[in-house]
PDB file of C-alpha atoms in Angstrom:
ATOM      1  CA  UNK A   1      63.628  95.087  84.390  1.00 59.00           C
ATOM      2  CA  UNK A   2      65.738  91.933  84.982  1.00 58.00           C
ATOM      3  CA  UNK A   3      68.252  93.265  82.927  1.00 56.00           C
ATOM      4  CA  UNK A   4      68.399  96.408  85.195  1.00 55.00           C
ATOM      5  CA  UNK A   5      68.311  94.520  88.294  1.00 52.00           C
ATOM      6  CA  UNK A   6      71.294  92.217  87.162  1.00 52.00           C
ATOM      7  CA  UNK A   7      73.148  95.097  86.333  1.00 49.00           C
ATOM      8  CA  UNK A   8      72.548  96.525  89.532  1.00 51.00           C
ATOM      9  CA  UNK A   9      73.984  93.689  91.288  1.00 50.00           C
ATOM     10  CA  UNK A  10      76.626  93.603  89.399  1.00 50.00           C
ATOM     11  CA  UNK A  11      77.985  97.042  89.537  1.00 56.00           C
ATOM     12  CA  UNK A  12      77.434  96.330  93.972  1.00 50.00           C
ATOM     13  CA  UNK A  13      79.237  93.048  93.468  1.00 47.00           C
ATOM     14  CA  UNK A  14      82.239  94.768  92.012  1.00 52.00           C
ATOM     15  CA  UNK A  15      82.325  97.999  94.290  1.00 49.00           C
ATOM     16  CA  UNK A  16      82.453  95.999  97.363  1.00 49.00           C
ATOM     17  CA  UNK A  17      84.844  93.655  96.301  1.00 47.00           C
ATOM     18  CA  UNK A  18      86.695  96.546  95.050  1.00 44.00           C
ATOM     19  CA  UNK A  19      86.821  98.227  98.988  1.00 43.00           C
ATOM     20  CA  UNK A  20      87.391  95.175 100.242  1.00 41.00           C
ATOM     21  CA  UNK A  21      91.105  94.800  97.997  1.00 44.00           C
ATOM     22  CA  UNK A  22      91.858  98.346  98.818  1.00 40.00           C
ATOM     23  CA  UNK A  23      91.167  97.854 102.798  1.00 46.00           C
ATOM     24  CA  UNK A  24      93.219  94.745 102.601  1.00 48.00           C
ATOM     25  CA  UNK A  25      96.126  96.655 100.826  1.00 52.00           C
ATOM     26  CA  UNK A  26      96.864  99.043 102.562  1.00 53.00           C
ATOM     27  CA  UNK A  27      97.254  98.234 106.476  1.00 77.00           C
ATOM     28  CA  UNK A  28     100.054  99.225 108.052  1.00 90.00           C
ATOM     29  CA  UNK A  29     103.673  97.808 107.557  1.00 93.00           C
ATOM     30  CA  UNK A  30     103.773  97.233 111.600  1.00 93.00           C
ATOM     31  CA  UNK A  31     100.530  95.435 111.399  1.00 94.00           C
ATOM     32  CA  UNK A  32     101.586  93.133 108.165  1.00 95.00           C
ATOM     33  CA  UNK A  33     104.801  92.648 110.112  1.00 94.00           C
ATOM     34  CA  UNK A  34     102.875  91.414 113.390  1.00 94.00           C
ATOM     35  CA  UNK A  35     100.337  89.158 111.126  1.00 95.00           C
ATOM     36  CA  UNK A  36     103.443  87.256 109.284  1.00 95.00           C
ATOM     37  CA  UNK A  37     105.043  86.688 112.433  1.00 94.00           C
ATOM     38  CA  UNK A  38     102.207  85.378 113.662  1.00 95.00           C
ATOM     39  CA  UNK A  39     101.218  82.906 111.250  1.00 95.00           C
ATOM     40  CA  UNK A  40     105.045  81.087 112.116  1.00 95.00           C
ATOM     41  CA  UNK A  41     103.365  79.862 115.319  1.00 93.00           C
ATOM     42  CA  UNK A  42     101.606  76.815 116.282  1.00 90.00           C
ATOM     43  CA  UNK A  43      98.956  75.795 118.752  1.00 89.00           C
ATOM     44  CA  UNK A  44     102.064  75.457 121.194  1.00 90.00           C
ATOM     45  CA  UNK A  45     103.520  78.931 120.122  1.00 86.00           C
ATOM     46  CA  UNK A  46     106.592  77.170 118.493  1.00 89.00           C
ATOM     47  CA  UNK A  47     107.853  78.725 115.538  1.00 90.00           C
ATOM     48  CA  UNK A  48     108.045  76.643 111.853  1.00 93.00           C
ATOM     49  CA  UNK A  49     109.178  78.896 109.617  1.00 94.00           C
ATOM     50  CA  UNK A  50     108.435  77.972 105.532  1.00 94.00           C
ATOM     51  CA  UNK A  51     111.402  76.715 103.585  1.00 93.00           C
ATOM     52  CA  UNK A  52     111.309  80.357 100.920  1.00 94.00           C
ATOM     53  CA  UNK A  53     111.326  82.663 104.401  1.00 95.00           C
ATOM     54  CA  UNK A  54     114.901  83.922 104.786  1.00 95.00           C
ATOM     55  CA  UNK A  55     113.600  86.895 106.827  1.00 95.00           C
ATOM     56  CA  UNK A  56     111.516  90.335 106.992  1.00 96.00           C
ATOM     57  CA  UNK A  57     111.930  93.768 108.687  1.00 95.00           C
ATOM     58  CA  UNK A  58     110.402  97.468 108.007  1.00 93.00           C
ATOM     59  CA  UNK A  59     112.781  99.821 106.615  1.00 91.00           C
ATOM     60  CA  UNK A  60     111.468 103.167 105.459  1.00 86.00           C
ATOM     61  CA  UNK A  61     107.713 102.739 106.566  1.00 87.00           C
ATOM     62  CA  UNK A  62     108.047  99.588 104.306  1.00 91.00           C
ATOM     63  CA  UNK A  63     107.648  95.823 105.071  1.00 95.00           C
ATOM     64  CA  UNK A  64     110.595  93.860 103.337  1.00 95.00           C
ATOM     65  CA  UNK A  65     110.216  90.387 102.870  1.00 96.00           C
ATOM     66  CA  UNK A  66     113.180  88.179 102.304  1.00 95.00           C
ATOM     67  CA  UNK A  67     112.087  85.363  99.655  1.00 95.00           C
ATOM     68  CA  UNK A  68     114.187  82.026  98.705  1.00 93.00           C
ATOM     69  CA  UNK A  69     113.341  80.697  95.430  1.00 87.00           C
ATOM     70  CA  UNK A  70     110.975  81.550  93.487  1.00 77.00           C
ATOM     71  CA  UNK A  71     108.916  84.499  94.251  1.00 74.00           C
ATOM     72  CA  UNK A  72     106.148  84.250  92.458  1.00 78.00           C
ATOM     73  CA  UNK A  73     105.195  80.365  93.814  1.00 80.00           C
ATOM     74  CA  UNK A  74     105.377  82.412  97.530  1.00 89.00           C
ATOM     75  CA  UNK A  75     103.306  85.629  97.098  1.00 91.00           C
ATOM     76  CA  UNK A  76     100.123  84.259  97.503  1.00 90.00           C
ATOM     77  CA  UNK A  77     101.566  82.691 100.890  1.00 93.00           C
ATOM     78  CA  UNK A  78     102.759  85.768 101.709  1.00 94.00           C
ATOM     79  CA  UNK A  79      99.728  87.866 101.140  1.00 93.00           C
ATOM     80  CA  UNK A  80      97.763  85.257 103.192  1.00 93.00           C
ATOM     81  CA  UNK A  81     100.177  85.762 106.058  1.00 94.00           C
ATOM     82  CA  UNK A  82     100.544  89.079 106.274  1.00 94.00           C
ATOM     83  CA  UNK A  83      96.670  90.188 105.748  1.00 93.00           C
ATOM     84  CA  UNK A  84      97.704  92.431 102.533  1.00 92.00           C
ATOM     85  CA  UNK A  85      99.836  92.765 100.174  1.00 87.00           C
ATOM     86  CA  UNK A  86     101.552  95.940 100.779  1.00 90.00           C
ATOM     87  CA  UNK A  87     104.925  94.925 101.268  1.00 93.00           C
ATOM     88  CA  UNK A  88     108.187  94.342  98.875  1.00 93.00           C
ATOM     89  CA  UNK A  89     110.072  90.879  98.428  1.00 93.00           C
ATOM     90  CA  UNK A  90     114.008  91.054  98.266  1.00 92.00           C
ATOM     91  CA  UNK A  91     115.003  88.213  96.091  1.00 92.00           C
ATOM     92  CA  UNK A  92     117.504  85.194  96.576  1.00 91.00           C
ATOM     93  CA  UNK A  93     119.011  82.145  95.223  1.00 90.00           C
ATOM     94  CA  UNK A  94     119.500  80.055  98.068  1.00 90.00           C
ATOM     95  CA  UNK A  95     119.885  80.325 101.637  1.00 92.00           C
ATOM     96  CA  UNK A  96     123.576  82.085 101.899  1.00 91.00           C
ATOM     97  CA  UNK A  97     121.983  85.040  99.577  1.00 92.00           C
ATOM     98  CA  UNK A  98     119.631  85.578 102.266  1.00 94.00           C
ATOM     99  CA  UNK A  99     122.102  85.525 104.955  1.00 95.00           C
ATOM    100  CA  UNK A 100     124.203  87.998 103.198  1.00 94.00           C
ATOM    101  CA  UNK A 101     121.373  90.564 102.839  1.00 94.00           C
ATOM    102  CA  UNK A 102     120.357  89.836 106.307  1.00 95.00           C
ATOM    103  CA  UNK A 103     124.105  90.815 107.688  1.00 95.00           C
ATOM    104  CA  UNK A 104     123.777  93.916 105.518  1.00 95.00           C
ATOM    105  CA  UNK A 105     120.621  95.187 106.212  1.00 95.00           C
ATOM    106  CA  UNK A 106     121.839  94.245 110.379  1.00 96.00           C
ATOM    107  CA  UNK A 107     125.048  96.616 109.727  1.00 94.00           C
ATOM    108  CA  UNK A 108     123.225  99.184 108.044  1.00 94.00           C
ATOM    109  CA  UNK A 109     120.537  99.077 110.862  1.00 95.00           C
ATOM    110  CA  UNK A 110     123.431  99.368 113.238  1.00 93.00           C
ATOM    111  CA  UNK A 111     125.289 102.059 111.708  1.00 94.00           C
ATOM    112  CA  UNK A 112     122.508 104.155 111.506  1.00 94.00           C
ATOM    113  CA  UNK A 113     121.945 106.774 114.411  1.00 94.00           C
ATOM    114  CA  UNK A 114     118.015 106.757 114.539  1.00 94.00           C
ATOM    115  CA  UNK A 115     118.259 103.580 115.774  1.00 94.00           C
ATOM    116  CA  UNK A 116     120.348 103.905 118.738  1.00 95.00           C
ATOM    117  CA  UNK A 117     117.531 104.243 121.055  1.00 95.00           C
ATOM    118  CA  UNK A 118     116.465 100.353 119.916  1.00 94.00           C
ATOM    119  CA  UNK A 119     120.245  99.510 120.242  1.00 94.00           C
ATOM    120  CA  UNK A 120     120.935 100.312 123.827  1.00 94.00           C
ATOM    121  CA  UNK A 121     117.546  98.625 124.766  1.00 93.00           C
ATOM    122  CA  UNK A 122     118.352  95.699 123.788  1.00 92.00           C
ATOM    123  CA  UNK A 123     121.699  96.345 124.135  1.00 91.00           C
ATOM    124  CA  UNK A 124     122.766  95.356 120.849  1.00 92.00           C
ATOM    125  CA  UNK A 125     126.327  94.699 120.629  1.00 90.00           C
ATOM    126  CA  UNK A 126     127.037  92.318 117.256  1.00 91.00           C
ATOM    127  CA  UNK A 127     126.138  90.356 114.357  1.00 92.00           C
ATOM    128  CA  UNK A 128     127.711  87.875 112.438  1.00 94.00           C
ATOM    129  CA  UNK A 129     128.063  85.076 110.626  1.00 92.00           C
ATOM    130  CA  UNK A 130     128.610  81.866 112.610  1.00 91.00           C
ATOM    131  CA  UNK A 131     130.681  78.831 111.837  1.00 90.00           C
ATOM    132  CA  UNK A 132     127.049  76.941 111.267  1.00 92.00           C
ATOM    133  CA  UNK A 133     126.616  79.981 108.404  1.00 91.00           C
ATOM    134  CA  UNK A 134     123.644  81.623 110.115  1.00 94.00           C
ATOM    135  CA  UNK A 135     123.820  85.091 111.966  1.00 95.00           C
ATOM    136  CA  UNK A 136     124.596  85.071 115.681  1.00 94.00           C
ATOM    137  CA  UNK A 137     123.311  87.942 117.519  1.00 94.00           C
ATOM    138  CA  UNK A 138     125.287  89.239 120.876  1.00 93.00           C
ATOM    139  CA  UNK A 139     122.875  90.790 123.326  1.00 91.00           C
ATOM    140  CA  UNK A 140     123.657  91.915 126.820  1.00 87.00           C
ATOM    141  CA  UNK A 141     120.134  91.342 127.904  1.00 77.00           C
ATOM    142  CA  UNK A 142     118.623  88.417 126.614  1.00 79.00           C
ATOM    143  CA  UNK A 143     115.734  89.807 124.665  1.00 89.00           C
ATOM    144  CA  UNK A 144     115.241  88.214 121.434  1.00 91.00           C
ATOM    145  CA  UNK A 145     111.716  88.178 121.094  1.00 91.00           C
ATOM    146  CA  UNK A 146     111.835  91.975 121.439  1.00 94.00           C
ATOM    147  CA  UNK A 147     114.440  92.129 119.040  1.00 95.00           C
ATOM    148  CA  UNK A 148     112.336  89.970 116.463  1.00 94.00           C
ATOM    149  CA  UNK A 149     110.016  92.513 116.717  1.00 93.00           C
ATOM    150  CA  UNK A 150     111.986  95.831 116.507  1.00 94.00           C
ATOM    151  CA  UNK A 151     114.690  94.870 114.249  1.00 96.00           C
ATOM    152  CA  UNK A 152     114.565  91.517 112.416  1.00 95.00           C
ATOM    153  CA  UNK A 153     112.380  88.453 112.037  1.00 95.00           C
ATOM    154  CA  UNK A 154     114.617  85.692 110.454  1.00 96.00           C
ATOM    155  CA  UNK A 155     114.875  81.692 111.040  1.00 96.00           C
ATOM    156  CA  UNK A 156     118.390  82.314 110.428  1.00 96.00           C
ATOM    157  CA  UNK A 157     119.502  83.873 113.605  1.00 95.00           C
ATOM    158  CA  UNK A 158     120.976  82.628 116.561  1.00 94.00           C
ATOM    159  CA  UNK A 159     121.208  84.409 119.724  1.00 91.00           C
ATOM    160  CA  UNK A 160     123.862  84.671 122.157  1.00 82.00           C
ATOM    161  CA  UNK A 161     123.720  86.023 125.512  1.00 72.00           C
ATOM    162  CA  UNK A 162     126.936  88.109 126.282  1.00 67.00           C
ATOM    163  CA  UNK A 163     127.419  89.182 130.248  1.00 62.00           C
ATOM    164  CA  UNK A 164     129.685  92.162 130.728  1.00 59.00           C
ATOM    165  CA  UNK A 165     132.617  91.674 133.446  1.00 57.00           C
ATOM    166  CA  UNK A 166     133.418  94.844 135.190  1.00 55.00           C
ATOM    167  CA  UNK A 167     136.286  94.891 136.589  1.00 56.00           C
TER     168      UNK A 167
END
């Protein structure tokens, strides 16, 4: 009878744990994106971004991760973060790896016309690499917090307001 009862226990143990990991798997790339850029802030709402972050964005229904170092060291960090684990982590060396993905993905992004509704609301006009070697971003309206959140999370990017002169 104890034997039975043990069992029984055991088999509930394992099924719930089992929904649990499957619940916490597969949430949504937008919400995994929200969660990790959430965790940067402090009490104050300052962001400190950890020293393997180069940067994340959703491409393809997909949450893409940027990670510096080594990857496996992070994941855990990352899963904690985000609230799941369904998401993919891009590789790199050291910083200027990640930079160079980052300007890549940001031209791709650009060049691609399903995104030129997000790139005339913020008004998107260019990104590149700065004389510091991080990615300066030229909006027309200042709106990086918006742009964090449709385009590109990264602690490499620097914004710059640009004002058009009409003449």
């Amino acid at each position: 009878m104890k034997y039975h009862l043990f069992l029984f226990l055991f088999i509930a143990v394992i099924c719930i744990n089992c929904q649990e990991k499957k619940d916490f798997r597969e949430k949504n790339p937008d919400v995994l994106f929200e969660n990790l850029q959430k965790s940067f802030l402090d009490e104050k709402g300052n962001k400190h971004y950890p020293l393997y972050y180069g940067g994340a964005y959703i491409e393809k229904s997909s949450l893409k991760i940027i990670v510096i170092g080594d990857t496996l060291l992070n994941k855990k960090d990352l899963i904690r973060r985000c609230g799941g684990y369904n998401f993919v982590m891009q590789f790199c060396k050291e910083k200027q790896d990640a930079v160079r993905k980052i300007l890549h993905y940001l031209s791709m992004f650009r060049a691609n016309d399903e995104n030129d509704s997000i790139i005339n609301e913020l008004q998107f006009r260019a990104s590149y690499m700065n004389s510091k070697k991080r990615i300066s971003i030229e909006l027309l309206s200042f709106q990086e917090n918006k742009f964090r959140n449709l385009v590109m999370d990264s602690p490499f990017l620097d914004f710059e307001e640009q004002i058009l002169i009409l003449e």
